[in-house]
């Protein structure tokens, strides 16, 4: 174990900018939004399940917040059997170091029957579609909801209304059962998803026991109008591909919260954590009359899995066209169509790579600006246990690590405050080792650097004599500032190939892009499939970079990055943040006491 608890003699070593006053968030304090996370027996799509929910709903309620204003969101952990954090997926929180919601990196989790007040402030030009989700165990699969950052003025595209399409997967196992199985020796894999949830509803094709909870979601629209569909993949395991019956094109206008120039597609393919906003032109009454119906299916299928799981929603036109007879009859939402109305393609490797363009220039760094390159080799180790390694290291949330590589004793930001001398990564040693500090097992970066990150997948390694070489697809997600996605390809990464493929393109800012596998397997240890990002280091903090497949995260596929030196990160004196540095510290409220909270927005420049 590499993390060392503090000795008081080290406290004077922490460099600070200023101090803050503590605020008591008692009954006189009113948060801007309240989320309550519970566990309860729920029936979903015909399956009964002990489920983690936000505000007793699936998905959780949509949150809408303004740009560049401080917002307080109170999150209650009403569970009695688990910890909780809440992550604001896609939003960088550099000015609010304990608000990112990552138990491995930035904060102690909220203990059972306690609450925590998250302080958020999104920068200008971040209006778009995001989502919030728990960052503990497998809770994310259901404890999640849409998060919309509102445009301060009229958005750059005109539309008549908007709809949210929120995608999730679900299993007939509890969160704890899934985590226990993934951490077991031998591995107890939870299997394929039992169904897709579209806005919280579905009809499962797996052993339904409660037909009353089976239903298809309905997306209501009006003829002739143009809609902004906010499509959010809050998924767990599978690659999602979907399209709309008899609607053959729509325009992507935003990816991961960044506006793009319109890009016309006829379907969407999304990995866990990705978001696309599209302009969807509804059909006119004349067009609907030619088709002779008001209801059309949205068809959603899994990719990159052992079997295809298919589910549906209904795109329903209001009958303002005065249809009569059979044409006015709506399809049943209690059953799936007799036959799939669409034939969806197999995985589209490199979907939208090099195609999306920013709506305004976004300062994409050229190769000549790159100051350093970090290559992360990704590989599955198969034995009685299954572990995903990044450069030979796995990060696990609760200390379960069959290879004994890395077991964080506390959130890394807490470790830096507790003992900067022991826990601040050695930048020079990391550079000499290819980017990874050999002691702390983190990736340090200096403010002002321009880093190129290469994700390179290798064929799985086995120790039991069986044939190895298996591969998988990975939606890689970065906390903190967004990166420029520089594309990907098959085989071995090559810098010349990267530049050839980038020629004439205008990469967009993203926070989640996919490392494709291209084949189901390759030779053991053989390099197969790569992805490249470029990142300007200007957001100090402790940030996670990880695969957003929940099962892979639990199996170790996570890295921690430290952007900036101590003076950049530890901007408040240690005594002032004491309540944040202990599990169950006084920044957490409960039924008997109000939390004692810092307002980081009071810092100069925050």
Coordinates of C-alpha atoms in Angstrom, one line a residue:
X1 CA 0.0 0.0 0.0
X2 CA 1.6 3.2 -1.1
X3 CA -0.6 5.9 0.6
X4 CA 0.7 7.0 4.0
X5 CA -1.4 8.6 6.7
X6 CA -0.3 12.0 8.0
X7 CA 2.1 13.0 10.7
X8 CA 1.3 16.5 12.2
X9 CA 4.9 17.5 11.6
X10 CA 4.2 17.7 7.9
X11 CA 1.2 20.1 8.1
X12 CA 3.3 23.2 7.6
X13 CA 4.5 21.9 4.2
X14 CA 1.2 22.6 2.5
X15 CA 1.3 25.7 0.3
X16 CA -1.9 27.8 0.4
X17 CA -3.4 30.8 -1.3
X18 CA -5.9 32.0 1.3
X19 CA -8.3 30.8 4.0
X20 CA -12.0 30.5 4.0
X21 CA -14.7 30.8 6.7
X22 CA -16.8 27.8 7.4
X23 CA -20.6 28.1 6.9
X24 CA -23.2 26.2 8.8
X25 CA -25.7 24.8 6.4
X26 CA -28.5 24.6 8.9
X27 CA -32.2 25.2 8.4
X28 CA -31.5 28.7 7.2
X29 CA -29.6 27.4 4.1
X30 CA -31.7 26.3 1.1
X31 CA -30.0 24.3 -1.6
X32 CA -30.8 24.9 -5.3
X33 CA -31.7 21.2 -5.7
X34 CA -32.1 18.1 -3.6
X35 CA -31.3 14.5 -4.6
X36 CA -32.2 11.6 -2.2
X37 CA -30.7 8.2 -2.9
X38 CA -32.4 5.2 -1.6
X39 CA -32.6 1.4 -2.1
X40 CA -35.9 -0.3 -2.5
X41 CA -37.6 -3.2 -4.1
X42 CA -38.7 -2.0 -7.6
X43 CA -40.2 -3.7 -10.6
X44 CA -38.6 -2.8 -13.9
X45 CA -39.8 -4.1 -17.2
X46 CA -41.3 -7.1 -15.6
X47 CA -38.3 -7.9 -13.3
X48 CA -38.4 -7.4 -9.6
X49 CA -35.1 -6.0 -8.3
X50 CA -33.6 -4.3 -5.2
X51 CA -32.6 -1.1 -6.9
X52 CA -30.7 2.1 -6.1
X53 CA -32.9 5.1 -7.0
X54 CA -32.6 8.9 -7.0
X55 CA -35.8 10.6 -5.7
X56 CA -37.6 7.3 -6.0
X57 CA -37.6 7.5 -9.8
X58 CA -35.9 5.8 -12.7
X59 CA -34.1 7.7 -14.1
X60 CA -33.6 10.4 -11.5
X61 CA -35.2 13.8 -12.0
X62 CA -33.7 16.2 -14.7
X63 CA -31.6 19.0 -13.2
X64 CA -31.3 22.2 -15.1
X65 CA -28.6 24.7 -14.0
X66 CA -27.3 28.0 -15.4
X67 CA -23.9 28.7 -16.8
X68 CA -21.3 30.5 -14.6
X69 CA -23.4 30.6 -11.5
X70 CA -22.8 28.9 -8.2
X71 CA -25.3 26.1 -7.6
X72 CA -25.7 24.0 -4.4
X73 CA -27.0 20.5 -4.8
X74 CA -27.7 18.6 -1.6
X75 CA -27.3 14.8 -2.0
X76 CA -28.8 12.6 0.8
X77 CA -27.5 9.1 1.2
X78 CA -30.7 7.5 2.6
X79 CA -29.2 4.0 2.1
X80 CA -28.4 2.1 5.2
X81 CA -26.1 -0.5 3.5
X82 CA -23.7 1.5 1.3
X83 CA -21.7 4.6 0.8
X84 CA -22.5 7.2 -1.9
X85 CA -20.9 9.9 -4.0
X86 CA -22.5 11.9 -6.9
X87 CA -20.5 12.8 -10.0
X88 CA -21.5 15.5 -12.4
X89 CA -20.4 13.7 -15.6
X90 CA -18.7 16.0 -18.1
X91 CA -18.5 19.1 -15.8
X92 CA -15.0 20.2 -14.6
X93 CA -15.0 21.3 -11.0
X94 CA -11.4 22.6 -10.6
X95 CA -12.5 25.5 -8.3
X96 CA -14.5 23.1 -6.1
X97 CA -12.0 20.4 -5.4
X98 CA -14.2 18.2 -3.2
X99 CA -17.2 18.4 -5.6
X100 CA -16.2 16.0 -8.4
X101 CA -17.8 13.1 -6.6
X102 CA -15.0 10.5 -7.0
X103 CA -14.2 8.3 -4.0
X104 CA -10.9 7.3 -5.4
X105 CA -9.7 10.8 -6.2
X106 CA -11.4 13.8 -4.8
X107 CA -13.7 13.0 -1.8
X108 CA -14.6 10.6 0.9
X109 CA -17.9 9.0 0.1
X110 CA -21.1 10.1 1.9
X111 CA -21.7 7.6 4.8
X112 CA -25.1 6.0 5.1
X113 CA -27.8 8.2 6.5
X114 CA -25.8 11.4 5.9
X115 CA -25.9 14.2 3.3
X116 CA -23.3 16.3 1.5
X117 CA -23.8 19.7 -0.2
X118 CA -22.1 19.9 -3.6
X119 CA -20.9 23.3 -4.8
X120 CA -20.9 23.5 -8.6
X121 CA -20.2 26.3 -11.1
X122 CA -20.0 25.6 -14.8
X123 CA -17.8 27.9 -16.9
X124 CA -19.1 29.9 -19.8
X125 CA -19.6 28.1 -23.0
X126 CA -20.5 24.8 -21.4
X127 CA -24.2 24.8 -22.1
X128 CA -25.3 21.4 -23.1
X129 CA -26.4 17.9 -22.1
X130 CA -24.7 16.1 -19.2
X131 CA -25.8 13.7 -16.5
X132 CA -25.3 13.0 -12.8
X133 CA -24.6 9.6 -11.4
X134 CA -23.3 7.8 -8.3
X135 CA -19.6 6.9 -8.6
X136 CA -19.7 4.0 -6.1
X137 CA -19.8 0.3 -7.1
X138 CA -22.6 -0.6 -9.5
X139 CA -25.0 2.0 -8.2
X140 CA -24.5 4.1 -11.4
X141 CA -26.5 1.6 -13.4
X142 CA -29.8 3.0 -12.0
X143 CA -28.8 6.0 -9.7
X144 CA -28.4 8.5 -12.5
X145 CA -30.4 11.3 -14.1
X146 CA -30.1 14.1 -16.8
X147 CA -28.2 17.3 -16.1
X148 CA -28.8 20.2 -18.5
X149 CA -26.7 23.3 -18.5
X150 CA -28.9 26.0 -19.9
X151 CA -27.8 28.4 -22.7
X152 CA -27.4 31.9 -21.2
X153 CA -28.9 33.3 -24.5
X154 CA -30.6 31.7 -27.4
X155 CA -28.8 28.5 -28.5
X156 CA -27.1 28.6 -31.9
X157 CA -29.8 26.4 -33.4
X158 CA -33.5 27.0 -33.6
X159 CA -36.0 24.3 -32.5
X160 CA -39.6 24.2 -31.3
X161 CA -39.1 22.0 -28.3
X162 CA -36.8 19.4 -26.8
X163 CA -37.0 15.8 -25.6
X164 CA -34.6 13.8 -23.4
X165 CA -33.7 10.2 -24.5
X166 CA -32.0 8.7 -21.4
X167 CA -30.5 5.2 -21.9
X168 CA -29.7 2.7 -19.2
X169 CA -29.2 -1.0 -18.8
X170 CA -30.5 -3.2 -16.0
X171 CA -29.9 -6.7 -14.5
X172 CA -31.9 -9.1 -12.4
X173 CA -29.1 -8.9 -9.8
X174 CA -28.6 -6.3 -7.0
X175 CA -25.7 -3.8 -7.2
X176 CA -23.9 -5.6 -4.3
X177 CA -24.3 -9.0 -6.0
X178 CA -22.8 -7.7 -9.2
X179 CA -19.8 -6.1 -7.4
X180 CA -19.2 -9.2 -5.3
X181 CA -19.3 -11.4 -8.4
X182 CA -16.8 -9.2 -10.3
X183 CA -14.4 -9.2 -7.3
X184 CA -14.7 -12.9 -6.7
X185 CA -12.1 -15.6 -7.4
X186 CA -13.1 -17.2 -9.6
X187 CA -14.9 -14.5 -11.5
X188 CA -18.7 -14.6 -11.3
X189 CA -19.8 -12.6 -14.3
X190 CA -23.3 -11.1 -14.1
X191 CA -24.1 -11.9 -17.7
X192 CA -25.6 -9.8 -20.4
X193 CA -28.0 -7.0 -19.6
X194 CA -31.6 -8.1 -19.1
X195 CA -32.8 -5.1 -21.1
X196 CA -32.4 -1.5 -22.1
X197 CA -34.2 1.2 -20.3
X198 CA -35.4 4.1 -22.5
X199 CA -36.5 6.9 -20.1
X200 CA -36.9 4.3 -17.4
X201 CA -39.2 1.9 -19.2
X202 CA -38.8 -1.3 -21.1
X203 CA -40.2 -4.8 -21.7
X204 CA -37.6 -7.3 -20.8
X205 CA -37.0 -10.4 -22.9
X206 CA -35.7 -12.2 -19.7
X207 CA -38.1 -14.1 -17.5
X208 CA -40.6 -11.4 -16.5
X209 CA -42.4 -12.0 -13.3
X210 CA -44.4 -8.8 -13.0
X211 CA -46.2 -7.9 -16.2
X212 CA -47.7 -4.8 -14.7
X213 CA -44.3 -3.0 -14.8
X214 CA -43.7 -3.8 -18.5
X215 CA -44.2 -0.7 -20.7
X216 CA -42.6 1.1 -23.6
X217 CA -41.7 4.8 -23.2
X218 CA -43.5 7.2 -25.4
X219 CA -41.8 10.2 -26.9
X220 CA -44.5 12.7 -27.8
X221 CA -44.0 15.1 -30.7
X222 CA -46.2 17.3 -33.0
X223 CA -46.3 17.2 -36.8
X224 CA -44.1 19.6 -38.6
X225 CA -42.0 20.8 -35.7
X226 CA -38.3 20.6 -35.1
X227 CA -37.0 19.1 -31.8
X228 CA -33.8 19.0 -30.0
X229 CA -33.3 15.4 -28.8
X230 CA -30.8 15.2 -25.9
X231 CA -29.5 11.6 -26.1
X232 CA -27.7 10.5 -23.0
X233 CA -26.0 7.1 -22.7
X234 CA -26.0 6.4 -18.9
X235 CA -25.3 2.8 -19.8
X236 CA -23.2 0.2 -18.1
X237 CA -21.8 -2.5 -20.4
X238 CA -23.0 -2.5 -24.0
X239 CA -22.4 -0.4 -27.0
X240 CA -25.8 1.1 -28.0
X241 CA -27.0 1.6 -31.5
X242 CA -30.5 3.0 -32.3
X243 CA -32.6 4.6 -35.0
X244 CA -36.2 5.6 -35.6
X245 CA -38.7 3.8 -37.9
X246 CA -39.4 5.7 -41.1
X247 CA -37.2 8.7 -40.0
X248 CA -34.0 8.4 -42.0
X249 CA -32.0 11.4 -41.0
X250 CA -31.3 13.9 -38.3
X251 CA -28.5 16.3 -37.5
X252 CA -26.0 16.0 -34.7
X253 CA -25.4 19.5 -33.2
X254 CA -23.6 18.8 -30.0
X255 CA -21.3 16.1 -28.6
X256 CA -20.5 15.8 -24.9
X257 CA -21.6 19.3 -24.2
X258 CA -19.8 21.0 -27.1
X259 CA -21.7 22.5 -30.0
X260 CA -20.8 21.2 -33.4
X261 CA -21.5 22.1 -37.0
X262 CA -24.6 20.1 -38.2
X263 CA -23.7 16.5 -39.2
X264 CA -26.4 14.4 -40.7
X265 CA -26.7 10.8 -39.7
X266 CA -29.5 8.1 -39.8
X267 CA -28.7 6.4 -36.5
X268 CA -26.7 6.9 -33.3
X269 CA -24.1 4.7 -31.8
X270 CA -23.2 5.5 -28.2
X271 CA -20.9 4.1 -25.5
X272 CA -21.4 4.6 -21.8
X273 CA -21.0 8.2 -20.8
X274 CA -21.4 9.7 -24.3
X275 CA -24.0 12.3 -25.2
X276 CA -25.3 13.6 -28.5
X277 CA -27.8 16.3 -29.1
X278 CA -29.6 16.1 -32.5
X279 CA -32.1 18.2 -34.4
X280 CA -35.0 16.0 -35.3
X281 CA -37.4 17.2 -38.0
X282 CA -40.9 15.8 -37.4
X283 CA -42.9 14.8 -40.4
X284 CA -45.7 17.0 -41.7
X285 CA -49.4 15.9 -41.8
X286 CA -49.1 15.2 -45.5
X287 CA -46.1 12.9 -44.9
X288 CA -47.8 11.2 -42.0
X289 CA -50.9 10.6 -44.1
X290 CA -48.8 9.0 -46.8
X291 CA -47.4 6.6 -44.2
X292 CA -50.9 6.1 -42.7
X293 CA -49.9 6.1 -39.0
X294 CA -49.0 8.2 -36.0
X295 CA -46.7 5.8 -34.0
X296 CA -43.2 4.8 -35.0
X297 CA -40.7 2.6 -33.1
X298 CA -37.4 3.7 -31.8
X299 CA -35.3 0.5 -32.0
X300 CA -32.3 0.1 -29.7
X301 CA -29.8 -2.8 -29.9
X302 CA -26.7 -3.9 -28.1
X303 CA -23.3 -4.3 -29.8
X304 CA -19.9 -5.7 -28.8
X305 CA -21.6 -8.3 -26.6
X306 CA -22.0 -12.1 -26.8
X307 CA -25.7 -11.7 -27.8
X308 CA -27.9 -8.9 -29.1
X309 CA -30.4 -7.4 -26.7
X310 CA -33.2 -5.4 -28.5
X311 CA -35.7 -3.0 -26.9
X312 CA -38.1 -0.3 -28.1
X313 CA -39.7 3.0 -27.4
X314 CA -42.6 4.7 -29.3
X315 CA -42.2 8.0 -31.2
X316 CA -45.8 9.2 -31.1
X317 CA -47.3 12.1 -33.1
X318 CA -50.2 14.0 -31.6
X319 CA -53.3 13.7 -33.8
X320 CA -53.4 17.3 -34.8
X321 CA -53.7 16.0 -38.4
X322 CA -57.2 14.7 -37.6
X323 CA -56.5 11.0 -38.5
X324 CA -59.5 8.7 -38.3
X325 CA -60.0 5.0 -38.2
X326 CA -57.0 2.6 -38.1
X327 CA -54.6 5.4 -38.9
X328 CA -55.4 7.1 -35.6
X329 CA -55.0 4.0 -33.6
X330 CA -51.9 3.9 -31.3
X331 CA -49.7 0.9 -31.0
X332 CA -49.7 -0.9 -27.6
X333 CA -47.1 0.2 -25.1
X334 CA -47.5 -3.1 -23.3
X335 CA -45.9 -5.3 -25.9
X336 CA -43.0 -5.2 -28.4
X337 CA -43.6 -5.2 -32.2
X338 CA -44.2 -8.6 -33.7
X339 CA -41.1 -8.1 -36.0
X340 CA -38.2 -5.6 -35.7
X341 CA -39.1 -2.7 -38.0
X342 CA -35.4 -1.8 -38.6
X343 CA -32.3 -3.7 -39.6
X344 CA -29.5 -2.0 -37.8
X345 CA -25.8 -2.5 -38.9
X346 CA -23.1 -4.1 -36.9
X347 CA -20.7 -2.0 -34.9
X348 CA -19.5 1.0 -36.8
X349 CA -15.8 1.2 -35.9
X350 CA -14.7 4.8 -35.7
X351 CA -18.3 6.2 -35.7
X352 CA -18.1 10.0 -36.3
X353 CA -14.3 10.0 -36.0
X354 CA -13.0 13.0 -37.9
X355 CA -16.5 13.9 -39.0
X356 CA -17.6 16.3 -36.3
X357 CA -16.5 19.9 -36.5
X358 CA -16.7 22.6 -33.8
X359 CA -19.2 25.4 -34.4
X360 CA -16.5 27.9 -33.6
X361 CA -12.6 27.4 -33.6
X362 CA -11.6 25.6 -30.4
X363 CA -7.8 26.0 -30.3
X364 CA -7.0 22.4 -31.2
X365 CA -3.3 21.8 -30.4
X366 CA -1.1 20.7 -33.3
X367 CA 1.5 18.0 -33.0
X368 CA 4.2 20.7 -32.8
X369 CA 2.5 22.0 -29.6
X370 CA 2.5 18.7 -27.9
X371 CA 5.1 18.8 -25.1
X372 CA 4.8 15.2 -23.9
X373 CA 3.2 11.9 -24.9
X374 CA 1.8 9.3 -22.4
X375 CA 1.0 5.8 -23.7
X376 CA -1.4 3.7 -21.7
X377 CA -1.2 0.0 -22.5
X378 CA -4.5 -1.7 -21.7
X379 CA -4.8 -5.4 -21.1
X380 CA -7.1 -8.0 -19.5
X381 CA -5.4 -10.5 -17.2
X382 CA -7.3 -13.8 -17.2
X383 CA -6.8 -16.4 -14.5
X384 CA -9.1 -17.5 -11.7
X385 CA -9.5 -13.7 -11.3
X386 CA -10.1 -11.2 -14.2
X387 CA -8.4 -7.8 -13.9
X388 CA -8.0 -4.9 -16.3
X389 CA -4.6 -3.3 -16.1
X390 CA -3.5 0.1 -17.4
X391 CA 0.3 0.1 -17.8
X392 CA 0.4 -2.9 -15.4
X393 CA -1.7 -1.1 -12.7
X394 CA -5.3 -1.5 -11.6
X395 CA -7.2 0.9 -9.3
X396 CA -10.0 -0.5 -7.3
X397 CA -12.5 1.3 -5.2
X398 CA -12.6 -0.8 -2.1
X399 CA -9.2 -2.2 -1.9
X400 CA -10.0 -5.5 -3.7
X401 CA -6.9 -6.1 -5.8
X402 CA -6.0 -9.7 -6.6
X403 CA -2.6 -8.6 -8.2
X404 CA -1.8 -6.4 -5.1
X405 CA -0.7 -3.6 -7.4
X406 CA -2.6 -0.6 -6.0
X407 CA -4.9 -0.2 -3.1
X408 CA -5.8 3.4 -2.3
X409 CA -6.3 3.9 1.5
X410 CA -8.1 7.2 1.0
X411 CA -9.1 9.6 -1.8
X412 CA -5.9 10.9 -3.4
X413 CA -6.7 14.6 -2.8
X414 CA -7.1 13.8 0.8
X415 CA -3.7 12.1 0.8
X416 CA -2.1 15.2 -0.7
X417 CA -3.6 17.3 2.0
X418 CA -2.6 14.8 4.7
X419 CA 1.0 14.4 3.6
X420 CA 2.2 16.3 0.6
X421 CA 5.8 15.1 1.0
X422 CA 4.8 11.4 0.8
X423 CA 2.0 11.6 -1.8
X424 CA 2.8 14.3 -4.3
X425 CA 3.9 12.4 -7.4
X426 CA 7.5 12.9 -8.6
X427 CA 7.1 14.6 -12.0
X428 CA 10.7 13.9 -13.2
X429 CA 10.4 10.2 -12.2
X430 CA 7.1 10.0 -14.0
X431 CA 8.4 11.5 -17.2
X432 CA 11.4 9.1 -17.2
X433 CA 8.9 6.2 -16.7
X434 CA 6.7 7.2 -19.6
X435 CA 4.2 9.2 -17.5
X436 CA 3.4 7.0 -14.6
X437 CA 4.9 7.9 -11.2
X438 CA 6.4 4.7 -10.0
X439 CA 5.7 5.4 -6.3
X440 CA 2.2 6.9 -6.2
X441 CA 1.0 5.1 -9.4
X442 CA -0.5 8.4 -10.6
X443 CA 0.0 10.5 -13.7
X444 CA 1.3 14.0 -12.9
X445 CA 1.2 16.9 -15.3
X446 CA 2.3 20.5 -15.1
X447 CA 0.0 23.5 -15.7
X448 CA 0.7 24.7 -19.2
X449 CA 1.7 21.4 -20.7
X450 CA 0.0 20.0 -23.8
X451 CA -0.1 16.2 -23.4
X452 CA -1.0 13.6 -26.0
X453 CA -2.5 10.5 -24.4
X454 CA -2.4 7.2 -26.4
X455 CA -4.6 4.3 -25.4
X456 CA -3.3 1.1 -26.9
X457 CA -5.1 -2.2 -26.3
X458 CA -3.2 -5.5 -26.1
X459 CA -4.5 -9.1 -26.4
X460 CA -5.5 -10.6 -23.1
X461 CA -2.8 -12.5 -21.1
X462 CA -3.7 -15.8 -19.5
X463 CA -1.9 -17.9 -16.9
X464 CA -3.9 -21.1 -17.0
X465 CA -2.7 -22.5 -20.3
X466 CA -5.8 -21.5 -22.2
X467 CA -5.7 -19.5 -25.4
X468 CA -5.6 -15.7 -24.6
X469 CA -5.7 -12.6 -26.8
X470 CA -9.3 -11.5 -26.2
X471 CA -10.2 -7.9 -26.7
X472 CA -13.0 -5.5 -25.7
X473 CA -14.3 -2.1 -26.5
X474 CA -13.8 0.7 -24.0
X475 CA -15.5 4.1 -23.7
X476 CA -12.7 6.1 -22.0
X477 CA -13.9 9.1 -19.9
X478 CA -11.9 12.0 -18.5
X479 CA -12.9 14.0 -15.4
X480 CA -11.8 17.6 -15.4
X481 CA -11.3 19.6 -18.6
X482 CA -12.4 18.1 -21.9
X483 CA -9.9 16.8 -24.4
X484 CA -9.6 17.0 -28.1
X485 CA -10.3 13.6 -29.6
X486 CA -7.6 13.0 -32.3
X487 CA -9.2 9.7 -33.5
X488 CA -8.3 6.1 -33.4
X489 CA -7.5 3.1 -35.5
X490 CA -6.8 -0.6 -35.8
X491 CA -3.5 -2.3 -34.9
X492 CA -0.5 -0.5 -33.5
X493 CA -0.6 3.2 -32.8
X494 CA 1.7 5.2 -35.1
X495 CA 2.2 8.9 -34.9
X496 CA 2.5 9.3 -38.6
X497 CA -0.9 7.6 -39.1
X498 CA -2.4 9.9 -36.6
X499 CA -1.3 13.0 -38.5
X500 CA -2.4 11.5 -41.8
X501 CA -5.9 10.8 -40.5
X502 CA -6.1 14.3 -38.8
X503 CA -5.2 16.1 -42.0
X504 CA -8.0 18.5 -43.0
X505 CA -10.1 17.8 -39.9
X506 CA -11.2 20.0 -37.0
X507 CA -11.3 17.8 -33.9
X508 CA -14.0 18.6 -31.3
X509 CA -13.8 18.7 -27.5
X510 CA -15.1 15.6 -25.9
X511 CA -15.1 13.9 -22.5
X512 CA -15.8 10.3 -23.5
X513 CA -14.7 8.5 -26.7
X514 CA -14.4 4.9 -27.6
X515 CA -11.3 2.6 -28.0
X516 CA -12.7 0.1 -30.4
X517 CA -11.4 -3.5 -30.5
X518 CA -11.9 -4.1 -34.2
X519 CA -11.7 -7.9 -33.7
X520 CA -12.9 -10.2 -30.9
X521 CA -9.4 -11.4 -30.3
X522 CA -5.8 -11.2 -31.4
X523 CA -2.5 -12.7 -30.3
X524 CA -1.6 -12.7 -26.7
X525 CA 0.2 -9.4 -25.8
X526 CA -0.3 -8.2 -29.5
X527 CA -1.3 -4.6 -29.9
X528 CA -4.7 -4.2 -31.4
X529 CA -6.6 -0.9 -31.5
X530 CA -5.7 2.6 -30.3
X531 CA -7.2 6.0 -29.4
X532 CA -5.5 9.4 -29.2
X533 CA -6.4 12.5 -27.1
X534 CA -4.7 15.9 -26.8
X535 CA -5.2 17.8 -23.6
X536 CA -4.1 21.3 -22.5
X537 CA -3.3 21.1 -18.8
X538 CA -5.0 24.2 -17.3
X539 CA -7.4 22.8 -14.8
X540 CA -5.6 22.0 -11.5
X541 CA -6.9 19.1 -9.5
X542 CA -7.0 15.4 -9.0
X543 CA -8.9 13.8 -11.9
X544 CA -9.8 10.3 -12.8
X545 CA -9.4 9.0 -16.4
X546 CA -11.1 5.6 -16.7
X547 CA -13.1 3.2 -18.9
X548 CA -16.8 4.0 -18.3
X549 CA -17.9 0.4 -18.6
X550 CA -19.0 -0.2 -15.0
X551 CA -17.8 -3.8 -14.9
X552 CA -14.3 -2.8 -16.2
X553 CA -14.1 0.0 -13.6
X554 CA -14.8 -2.4 -10.8
X555 CA -12.2 -4.8 -12.3
X556 CA -9.5 -2.1 -12.0
X557 CA -9.7 -0.1 -15.3
X558 CA -9.1 3.3 -13.8
X559 CA -6.2 5.9 -13.6
X560 CA -5.7 9.0 -11.5
X561 CA -4.1 12.1 -12.8
X562 CA -2.6 15.0 -10.8
X563 CA -2.8 18.3 -12.7
X564 CA -0.6 20.9 -11.2
X565 CA 1.8 21.2 -8.3
X566 CA 0.8 21.5 -4.6
X567 CA 0.5 25.2 -4.8
X568 CA -2.0 24.8 -7.7
X569 CA -4.1 22.1 -6.0
X570 CA -4.0 22.7 -2.3
X571 CA -5.4 26.3 -2.4
X572 CA -7.0 26.3 1.1
X573 CA -5.1 25.8 4.4
X574 CA -5.4 22.3 5.8
X575 CA -7.1 23.3 9.0
X576 CA -9.9 24.9 7.0
X577 CA -10.6 21.7 5.1
X578 CA -10.3 19.4 8.1
X579 CA -13.9 18.3 7.8
X580 CA -13.3 17.1 4.2
X581 CA -10.3 14.9 5.1
X582 CA -12.0 12.4 7.3
X583 CA -14.6 9.8 6.4
X584 CA -17.8 11.0 8.0
X585 CA -16.3 14.4 8.7
X586 CA -18.4 17.4 9.8
X587 CA -18.9 18.5 6.1
X588 CA -21.5 15.7 6.1
X589 CA -24.8 16.5 7.7
X590 CA -27.3 14.1 9.3
X591 CA -30.5 14.2 11.3
X592 CA -28.6 15.4 14.4
X593 CA -26.3 18.1 13.1
X594 CA -25.9 20.6 10.2
X595 CA -22.8 20.3 8.0
X596 CA -20.0 22.8 8.4
X597 CA -19.1 23.7 4.8
X598 CA -16.6 25.9 2.9
X599 CA -17.8 28.1 0.1
X600 CA -15.0 27.7 -2.4
X601 CA -16.6 30.4 -4.6
X602 CA -15.4 32.9 -2.1
X603 CA -11.8 32.3 -3.2
X604 CA -10.5 35.0 -5.4
X605 CA -10.9 33.9 -9.1
X606 CA -13.3 31.1 -8.3

